[in-house]
Coordinates of C-alpha atoms and ligand atoms in Angstrom, one line a residue:
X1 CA -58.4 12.2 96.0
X2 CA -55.2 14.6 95.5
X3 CA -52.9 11.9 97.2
X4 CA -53.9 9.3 94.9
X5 CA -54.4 11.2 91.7
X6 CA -52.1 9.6 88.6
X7 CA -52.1 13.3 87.2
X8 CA -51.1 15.0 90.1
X9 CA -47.4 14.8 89.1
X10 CA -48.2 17.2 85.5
X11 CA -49.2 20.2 87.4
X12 CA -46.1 21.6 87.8
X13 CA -45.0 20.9 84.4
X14 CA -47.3 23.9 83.5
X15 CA -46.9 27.8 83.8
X16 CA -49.5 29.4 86.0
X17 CA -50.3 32.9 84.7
X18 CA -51.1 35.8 87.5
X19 CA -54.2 37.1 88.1
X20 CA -55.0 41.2 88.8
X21 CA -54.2 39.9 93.0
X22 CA -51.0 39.6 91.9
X23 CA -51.1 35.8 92.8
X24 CA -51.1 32.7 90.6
X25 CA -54.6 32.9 89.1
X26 CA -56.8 29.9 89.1
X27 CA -56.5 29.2 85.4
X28 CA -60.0 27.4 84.6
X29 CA -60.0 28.5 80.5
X30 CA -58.3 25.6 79.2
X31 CA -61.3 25.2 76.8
X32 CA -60.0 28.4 75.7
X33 CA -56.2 28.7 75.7
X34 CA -54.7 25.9 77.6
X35 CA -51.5 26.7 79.2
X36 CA -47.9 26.8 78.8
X37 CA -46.2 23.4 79.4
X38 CA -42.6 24.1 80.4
X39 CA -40.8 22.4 78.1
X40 CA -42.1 24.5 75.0
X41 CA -39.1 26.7 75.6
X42 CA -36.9 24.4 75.4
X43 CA -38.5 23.0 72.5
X44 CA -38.5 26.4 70.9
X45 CA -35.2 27.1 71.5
X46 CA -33.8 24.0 70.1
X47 CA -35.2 24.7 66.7
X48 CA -33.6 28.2 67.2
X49 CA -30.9 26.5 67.4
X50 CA -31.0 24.4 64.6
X51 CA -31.8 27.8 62.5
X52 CA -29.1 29.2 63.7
X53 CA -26.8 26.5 63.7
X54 CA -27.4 24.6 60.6
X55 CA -30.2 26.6 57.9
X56 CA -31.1 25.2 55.4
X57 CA -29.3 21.8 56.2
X58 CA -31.7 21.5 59.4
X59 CA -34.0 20.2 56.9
X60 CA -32.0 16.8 57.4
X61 CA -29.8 17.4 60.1
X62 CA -31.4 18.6 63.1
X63 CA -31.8 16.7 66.2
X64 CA -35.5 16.6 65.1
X65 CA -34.8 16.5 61.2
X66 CA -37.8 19.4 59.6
X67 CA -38.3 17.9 56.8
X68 CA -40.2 14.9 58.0
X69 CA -41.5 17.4 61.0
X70 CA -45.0 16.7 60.3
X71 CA -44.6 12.9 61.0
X72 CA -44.0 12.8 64.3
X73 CA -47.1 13.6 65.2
X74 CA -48.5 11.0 63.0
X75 CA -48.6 8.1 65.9
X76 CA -49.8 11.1 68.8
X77 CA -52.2 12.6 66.8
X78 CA -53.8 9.0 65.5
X79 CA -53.7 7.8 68.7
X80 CA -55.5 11.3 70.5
X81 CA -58.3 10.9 68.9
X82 CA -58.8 6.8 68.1
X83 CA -57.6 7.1 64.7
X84 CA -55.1 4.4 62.6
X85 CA -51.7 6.8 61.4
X86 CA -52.1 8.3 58.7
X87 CA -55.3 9.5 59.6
X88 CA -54.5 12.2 61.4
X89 CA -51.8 15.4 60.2
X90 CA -51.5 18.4 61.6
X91 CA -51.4 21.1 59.5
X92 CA -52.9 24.6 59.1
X93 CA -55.5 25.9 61.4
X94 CA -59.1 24.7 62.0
X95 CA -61.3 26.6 60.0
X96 CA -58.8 26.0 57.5
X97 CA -58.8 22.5 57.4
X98 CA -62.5 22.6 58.2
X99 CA -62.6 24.5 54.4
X100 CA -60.0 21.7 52.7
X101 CA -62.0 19.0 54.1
X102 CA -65.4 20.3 52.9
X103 CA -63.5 20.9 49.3
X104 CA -63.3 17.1 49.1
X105 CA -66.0 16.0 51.1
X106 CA -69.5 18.7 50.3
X107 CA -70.6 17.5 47.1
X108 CA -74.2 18.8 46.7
X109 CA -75.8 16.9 43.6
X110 CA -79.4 17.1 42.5
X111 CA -81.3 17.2 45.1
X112 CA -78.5 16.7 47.7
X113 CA -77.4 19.5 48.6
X114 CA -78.0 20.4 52.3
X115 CA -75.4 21.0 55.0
X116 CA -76.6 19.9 58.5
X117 CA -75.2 22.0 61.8
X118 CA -76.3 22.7 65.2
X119 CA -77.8 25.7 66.4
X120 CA -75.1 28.1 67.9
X121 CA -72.5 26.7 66.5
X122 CA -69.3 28.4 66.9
X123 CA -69.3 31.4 64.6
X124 CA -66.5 30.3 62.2
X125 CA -68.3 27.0 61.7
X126 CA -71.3 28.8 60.7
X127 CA -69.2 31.2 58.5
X128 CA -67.5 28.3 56.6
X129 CA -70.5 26.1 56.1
X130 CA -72.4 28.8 54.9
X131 CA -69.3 30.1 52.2
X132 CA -68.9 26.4 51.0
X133 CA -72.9 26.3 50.6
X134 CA -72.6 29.8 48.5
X135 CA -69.5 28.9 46.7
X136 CA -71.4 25.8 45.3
X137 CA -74.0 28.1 43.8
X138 CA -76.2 27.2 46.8
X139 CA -78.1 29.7 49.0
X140 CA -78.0 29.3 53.4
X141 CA -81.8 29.8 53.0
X142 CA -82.3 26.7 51.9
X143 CA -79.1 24.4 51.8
X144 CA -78.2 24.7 55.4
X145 CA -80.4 22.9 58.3
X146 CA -79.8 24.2 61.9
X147 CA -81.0 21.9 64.5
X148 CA -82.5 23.4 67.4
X149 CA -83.0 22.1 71.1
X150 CA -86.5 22.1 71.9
X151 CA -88.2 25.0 73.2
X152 CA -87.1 26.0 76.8
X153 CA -84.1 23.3 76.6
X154 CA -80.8 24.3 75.8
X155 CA -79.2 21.3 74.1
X156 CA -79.6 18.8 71.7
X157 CA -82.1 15.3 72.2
X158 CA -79.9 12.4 70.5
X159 CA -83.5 11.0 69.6
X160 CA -84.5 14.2 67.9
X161 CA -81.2 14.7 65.6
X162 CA -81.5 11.1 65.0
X163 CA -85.2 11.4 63.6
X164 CA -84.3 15.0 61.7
X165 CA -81.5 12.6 60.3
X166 CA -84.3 9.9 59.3
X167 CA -86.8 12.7 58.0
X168 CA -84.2 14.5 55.8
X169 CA -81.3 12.6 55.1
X170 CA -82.1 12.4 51.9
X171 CA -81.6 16.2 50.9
X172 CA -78.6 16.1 53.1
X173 CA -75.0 16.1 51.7
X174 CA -72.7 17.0 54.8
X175 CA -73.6 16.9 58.5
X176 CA -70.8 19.1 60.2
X177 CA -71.3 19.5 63.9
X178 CA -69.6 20.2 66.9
X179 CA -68.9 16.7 68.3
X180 CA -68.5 19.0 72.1
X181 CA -70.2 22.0 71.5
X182 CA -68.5 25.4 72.1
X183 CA -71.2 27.2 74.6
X184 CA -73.3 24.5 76.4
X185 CA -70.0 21.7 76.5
X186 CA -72.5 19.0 75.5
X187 CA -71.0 15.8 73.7
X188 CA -72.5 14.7 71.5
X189 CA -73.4 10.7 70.3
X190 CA -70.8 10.5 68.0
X191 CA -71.2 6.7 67.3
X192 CA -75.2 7.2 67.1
X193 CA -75.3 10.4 64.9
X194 CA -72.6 9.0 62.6
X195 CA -73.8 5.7 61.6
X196 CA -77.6 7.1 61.4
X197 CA -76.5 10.0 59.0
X198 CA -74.3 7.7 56.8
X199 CA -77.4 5.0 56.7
X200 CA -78.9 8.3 54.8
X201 CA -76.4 8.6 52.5
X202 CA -74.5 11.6 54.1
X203 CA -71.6 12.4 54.5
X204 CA -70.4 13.3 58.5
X205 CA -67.4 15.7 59.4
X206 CA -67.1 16.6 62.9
X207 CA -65.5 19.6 64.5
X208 CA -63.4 18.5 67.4
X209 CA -62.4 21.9 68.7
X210 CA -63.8 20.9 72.1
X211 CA -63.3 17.2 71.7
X212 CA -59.7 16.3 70.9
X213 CA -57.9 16.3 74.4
X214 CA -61.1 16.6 76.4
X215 CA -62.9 12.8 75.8
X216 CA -61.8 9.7 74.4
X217 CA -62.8 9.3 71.1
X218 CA -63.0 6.4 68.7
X219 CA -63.0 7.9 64.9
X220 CA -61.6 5.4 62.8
X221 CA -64.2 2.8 64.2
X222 CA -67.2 5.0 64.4
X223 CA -66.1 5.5 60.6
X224 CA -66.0 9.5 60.9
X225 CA -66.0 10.4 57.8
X226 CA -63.4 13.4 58.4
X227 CA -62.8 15.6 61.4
X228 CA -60.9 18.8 62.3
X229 CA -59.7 20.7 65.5
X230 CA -57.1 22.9 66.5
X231 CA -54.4 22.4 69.5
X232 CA -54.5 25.5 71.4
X233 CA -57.3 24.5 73.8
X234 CA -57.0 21.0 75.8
X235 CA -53.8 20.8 73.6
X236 CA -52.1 23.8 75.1
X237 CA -50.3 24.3 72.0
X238 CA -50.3 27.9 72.0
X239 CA -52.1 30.9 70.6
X240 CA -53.2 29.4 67.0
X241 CA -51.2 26.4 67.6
X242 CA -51.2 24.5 64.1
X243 CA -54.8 22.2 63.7
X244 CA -55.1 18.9 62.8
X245 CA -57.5 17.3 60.2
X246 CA -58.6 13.6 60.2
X247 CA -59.7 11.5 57.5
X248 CA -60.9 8.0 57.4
X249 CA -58.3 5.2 56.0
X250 CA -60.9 4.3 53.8
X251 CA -61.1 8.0 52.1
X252 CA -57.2 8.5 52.3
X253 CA -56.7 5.3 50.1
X254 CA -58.6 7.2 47.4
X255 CA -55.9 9.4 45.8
X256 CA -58.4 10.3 43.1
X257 CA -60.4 12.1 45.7
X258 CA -60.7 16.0 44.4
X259 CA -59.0 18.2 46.7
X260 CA -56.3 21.4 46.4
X261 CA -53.1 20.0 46.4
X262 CA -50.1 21.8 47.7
X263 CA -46.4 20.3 47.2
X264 CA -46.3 18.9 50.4
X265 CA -49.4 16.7 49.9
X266 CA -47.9 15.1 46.8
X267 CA -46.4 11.4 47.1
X268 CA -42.6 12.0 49.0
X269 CA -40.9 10.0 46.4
X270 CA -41.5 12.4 43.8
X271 CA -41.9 15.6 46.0
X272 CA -38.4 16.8 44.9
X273 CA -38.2 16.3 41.8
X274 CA -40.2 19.6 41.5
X275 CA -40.7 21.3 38.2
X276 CA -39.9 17.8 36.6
X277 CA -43.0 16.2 37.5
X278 CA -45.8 18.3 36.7
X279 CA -49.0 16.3 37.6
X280 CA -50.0 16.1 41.7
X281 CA -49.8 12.2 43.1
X282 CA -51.2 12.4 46.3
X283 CA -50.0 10.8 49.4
X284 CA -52.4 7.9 50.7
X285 CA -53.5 9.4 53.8
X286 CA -54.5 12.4 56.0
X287 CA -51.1 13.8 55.2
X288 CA -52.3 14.0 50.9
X289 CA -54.1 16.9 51.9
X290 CA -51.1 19.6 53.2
X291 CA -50.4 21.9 51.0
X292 CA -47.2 23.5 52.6
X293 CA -44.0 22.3 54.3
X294 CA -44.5 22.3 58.0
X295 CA -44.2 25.8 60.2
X296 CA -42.0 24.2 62.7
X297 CA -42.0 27.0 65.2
X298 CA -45.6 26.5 65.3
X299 CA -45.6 22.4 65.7
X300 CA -43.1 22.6 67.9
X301 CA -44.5 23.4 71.1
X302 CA -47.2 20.7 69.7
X303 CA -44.5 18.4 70.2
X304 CA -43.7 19.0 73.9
X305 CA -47.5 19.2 75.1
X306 CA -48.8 15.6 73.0
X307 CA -45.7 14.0 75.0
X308 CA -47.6 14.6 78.1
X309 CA -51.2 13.5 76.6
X310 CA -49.3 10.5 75.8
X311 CA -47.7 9.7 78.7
X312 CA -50.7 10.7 81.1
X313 CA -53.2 8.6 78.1
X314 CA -56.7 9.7 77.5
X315 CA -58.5 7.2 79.7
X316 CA -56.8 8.3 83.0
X317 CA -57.5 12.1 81.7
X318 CA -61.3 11.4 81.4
X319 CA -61.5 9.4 84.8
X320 CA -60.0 12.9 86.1
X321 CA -61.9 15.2 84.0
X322 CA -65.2 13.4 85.6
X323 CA -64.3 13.1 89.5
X324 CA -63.4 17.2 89.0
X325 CA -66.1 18.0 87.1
X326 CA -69.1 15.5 89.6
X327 CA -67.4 17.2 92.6
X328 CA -67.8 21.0 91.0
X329 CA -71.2 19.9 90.4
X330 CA -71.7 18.5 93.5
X331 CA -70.6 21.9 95.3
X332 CA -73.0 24.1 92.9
X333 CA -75.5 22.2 93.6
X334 CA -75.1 22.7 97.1
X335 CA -75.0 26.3 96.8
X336 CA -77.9 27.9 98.4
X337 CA -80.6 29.9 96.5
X338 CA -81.0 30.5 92.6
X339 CA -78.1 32.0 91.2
X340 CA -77.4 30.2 88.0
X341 CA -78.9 27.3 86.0
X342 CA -75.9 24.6 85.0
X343 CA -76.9 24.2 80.9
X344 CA -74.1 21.3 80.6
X345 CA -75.9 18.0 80.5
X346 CA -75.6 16.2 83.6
X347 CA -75.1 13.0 82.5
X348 CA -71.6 11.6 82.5
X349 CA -71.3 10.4 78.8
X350 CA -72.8 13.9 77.6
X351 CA -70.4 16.2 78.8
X352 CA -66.7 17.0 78.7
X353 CA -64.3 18.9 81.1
X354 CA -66.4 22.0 80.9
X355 CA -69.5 23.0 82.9
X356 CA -71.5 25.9 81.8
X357 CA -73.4 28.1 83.7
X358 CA -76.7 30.7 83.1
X359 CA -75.8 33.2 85.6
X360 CA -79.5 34.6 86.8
X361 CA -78.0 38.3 87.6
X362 CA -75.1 40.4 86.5
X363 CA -73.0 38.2 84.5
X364 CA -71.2 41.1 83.0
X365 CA -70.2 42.1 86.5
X366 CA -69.5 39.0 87.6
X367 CA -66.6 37.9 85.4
X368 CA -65.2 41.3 86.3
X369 CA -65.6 40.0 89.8
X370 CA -63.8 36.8 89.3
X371 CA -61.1 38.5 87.4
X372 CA -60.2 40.3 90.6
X373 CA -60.2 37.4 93.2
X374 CA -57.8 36.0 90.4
X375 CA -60.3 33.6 88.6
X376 CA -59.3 33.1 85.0
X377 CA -62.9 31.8 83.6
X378 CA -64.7 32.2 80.2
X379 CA -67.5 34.6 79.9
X380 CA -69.8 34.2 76.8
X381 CA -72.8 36.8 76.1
X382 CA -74.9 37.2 77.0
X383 CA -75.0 35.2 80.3
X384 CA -72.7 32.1 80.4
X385 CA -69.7 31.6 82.4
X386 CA -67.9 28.8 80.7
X387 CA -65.6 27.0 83.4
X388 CA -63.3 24.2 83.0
X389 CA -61.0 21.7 84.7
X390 CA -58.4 21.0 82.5
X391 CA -57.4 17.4 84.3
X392 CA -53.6 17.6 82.9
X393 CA -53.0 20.9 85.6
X394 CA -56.3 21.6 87.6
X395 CA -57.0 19.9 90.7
X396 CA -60.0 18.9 93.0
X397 CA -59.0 22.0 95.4
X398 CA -59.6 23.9 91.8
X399 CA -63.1 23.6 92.3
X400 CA -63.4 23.6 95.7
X401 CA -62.0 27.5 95.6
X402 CA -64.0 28.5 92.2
X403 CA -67.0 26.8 94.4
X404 CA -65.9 29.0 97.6
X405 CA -65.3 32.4 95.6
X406 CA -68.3 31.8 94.2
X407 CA -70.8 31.5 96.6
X408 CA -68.8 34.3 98.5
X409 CA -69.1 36.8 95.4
X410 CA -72.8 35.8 94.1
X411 CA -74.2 35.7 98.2
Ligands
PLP501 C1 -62.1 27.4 68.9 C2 -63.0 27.0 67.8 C3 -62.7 27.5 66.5 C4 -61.6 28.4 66.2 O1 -61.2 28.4 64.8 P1 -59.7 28.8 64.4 O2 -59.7 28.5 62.9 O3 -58.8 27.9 65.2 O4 -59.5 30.2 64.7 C5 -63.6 27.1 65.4 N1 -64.6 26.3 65.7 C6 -64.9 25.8 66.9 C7 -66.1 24.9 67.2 C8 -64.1 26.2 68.0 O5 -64.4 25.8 69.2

């Protein structure tokens, strides 16, 4: 497959870290931190430059002007994640703009009031949902709904969020999941779970976290209500990258929408006149909803990793993602005797770049295991090794040696 994959040519466009052999580690943590491209340097050190060079006037006369930075990730972004621009800005970081979005879009009244997630949700996610549901006057107790897998199963039945949607949509203001979740890798019915929980009236944010740069997503026509993920993971934006927030045309139109404004949120024409103009205008659009000019050492490595997703295009990264991650499967299955249990759902459309495993015996030990063959893999407690084939820089002889070291150290 190597000799006639369309990808093959970004692998080298990306820094391999070592491992504890001393040798270039296989990196399979993209869902974590993805890595380095090679032209963030350059990209850093031309706005350096432009520091150095010009100050304040770099504002307008940089190569890349800053004060429009923001917008040139306006037709990227929008087009990541199957979004019209202006629905998309990058801005903040995710459980930031996970907070700002439910300021506009969790508005429990009478007896509306709940907040729908999924079971093991990432920990911030449950941490925000919970503060928004307190800072309302509500109480988790009762205002939050946590959907479970069935007993024995590990992830989610579309049918049975579906009929929990049916059953208590009514009481339900927000549903905010995780449209890839964190642990498992499971993706979720996005289309399905959208249209059945605004049928019943709610609201539907999704957390992209896992999503954005891992599957093709549609969010303007599967009228997401608003969405929210950050750019260090399949992004390889770098260690808390800025995020990125989505929000349906149909909601950015509204500039009456409640929200807290920031200067750089407020209509452009009137931006500068500062002091002069006291009352926010907001910009039509995701962008209405930044509050602060844009932190361009942090957007700018943004810049040089979207350039890739853009010239490599989401279709051609999921056709990798899946031959990668059906042959890793393929070779675990193979593997003789019981010595994990994959949790990832093994049907194509339900699952991402990541495959998670149960690992029957010594998970603890075995990471460290890994670590010292030079396997860079994600361990979560209290059993799971989270491993994924990032299709931008990992390869089909990825997975063949993760399978080999495997079997070798779990024999
Ligand atoms: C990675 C991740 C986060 C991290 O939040 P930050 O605000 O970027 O630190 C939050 N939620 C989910 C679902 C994640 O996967």
């Amino acid at each position: 497959m190597t000799d006639e994959d369309p990808l093959k040519k970004f692998r080298e466009r990306f820094l391999f870290p070592k491992g504890v052999n001393g040798k270039p580690a296989l990196y399979l943590c993209g869902n974590s931190l993805g890595l380095q491209p090679k032209a963030v340097r350059e990209q850093l050190h031309e706005e350096l430059d432009a520091w150095a060079d010009l100050a304040v006037k770099a504002h307008h006369r940089a190569d890349s002007p800053w004060l429009p930075y923001h917008e040139y990730f306006r037709e990227p972004g929008a087009r990541l994640v199957g979004a019209v621009p202006g629905e998309v800005v990058m801005m903040n970081s995710l459980t930031v703009n996970l907070h700002l979005m439910m300021v506009s879009f969790y508005k429990p009244v009478g007896t509306r009031r709940k907040i729908l997630i999924e079971q093991s949700a990432f920990p911030s996610d449950t941490y925000a949902v919970k503060s928004q549901i307190r800072h309302h006057g509500g109480d988790p107790v009762n205002d939050l709904i946590v959907l479970k897998p069935r007993e024995g199963e590990h992830i989610l039945r579309t049918e049975d969020v579906l009929e929990t949607l049916e059953r208590e949509g009514e009481s339900i203001a927000l549903v905010m999941m995780g449209g890839v979740h964190y642990f498992t890798g499971q993706v979720h019915d996005f289309k399905r779970i959208t249209a059945t929980a605004q049928s019943n009236g709610c609201i539907v944010g999704w957390d992209l976290a896992h999503a954005a740069g891992n599957i093709p997503l549609q969010l303007h026509n599967w009228n997401v209500d608003f969405a929210a993920w950050c750019n260090y993971k399949y992004l390889n934006a770098g260690p808390g990258a800025v995020g990125a927030c989505f929000v349906h045309e149909r909601h950015g139109k509204d500039i009456t929408l409640s929200r807290f404004a920031g200067w750089w949120g407020n209509d452009p024409e009137t931006r500068f006149q500062m002091h002069l103009i006291e009352e926010f205008t907001a910009r039509e659009g995701a962008d209405g909803w930044q509050l602060s000019n844009p932190p361009i050492f942090s957007l700018a490595p943004l810049k040089s990793s979207l350039a890739m997703f853009e010239e490599a295009g989401m279709e051609a990264i999921r056709k990798k993602s899946l031959l990668l991650t059906d042959h890793l499967l393929s070779l675990l299955d193979a593997m003789p005797g019981e010595r994990f249990e994959i949790i990832t759902p093994r049907e194509p459309e339900a699952r991402g770049s990541q495959i998670s495993l149960r690992i029957r015996r010594g998970a603890e030990s075995l990471t460290q295991t890994l670590d010292a063959e030079g396997v860079i893999v994600d361990f979560r407690a209290p059993d799971v090794l989270r491993v994924a084939l990032a299709p931008l820089y990992n390869t089909i002889e990825d997975a063949q040696r993760f399978a080999a070291i495997l079997e070798r150290v779990t024999a």
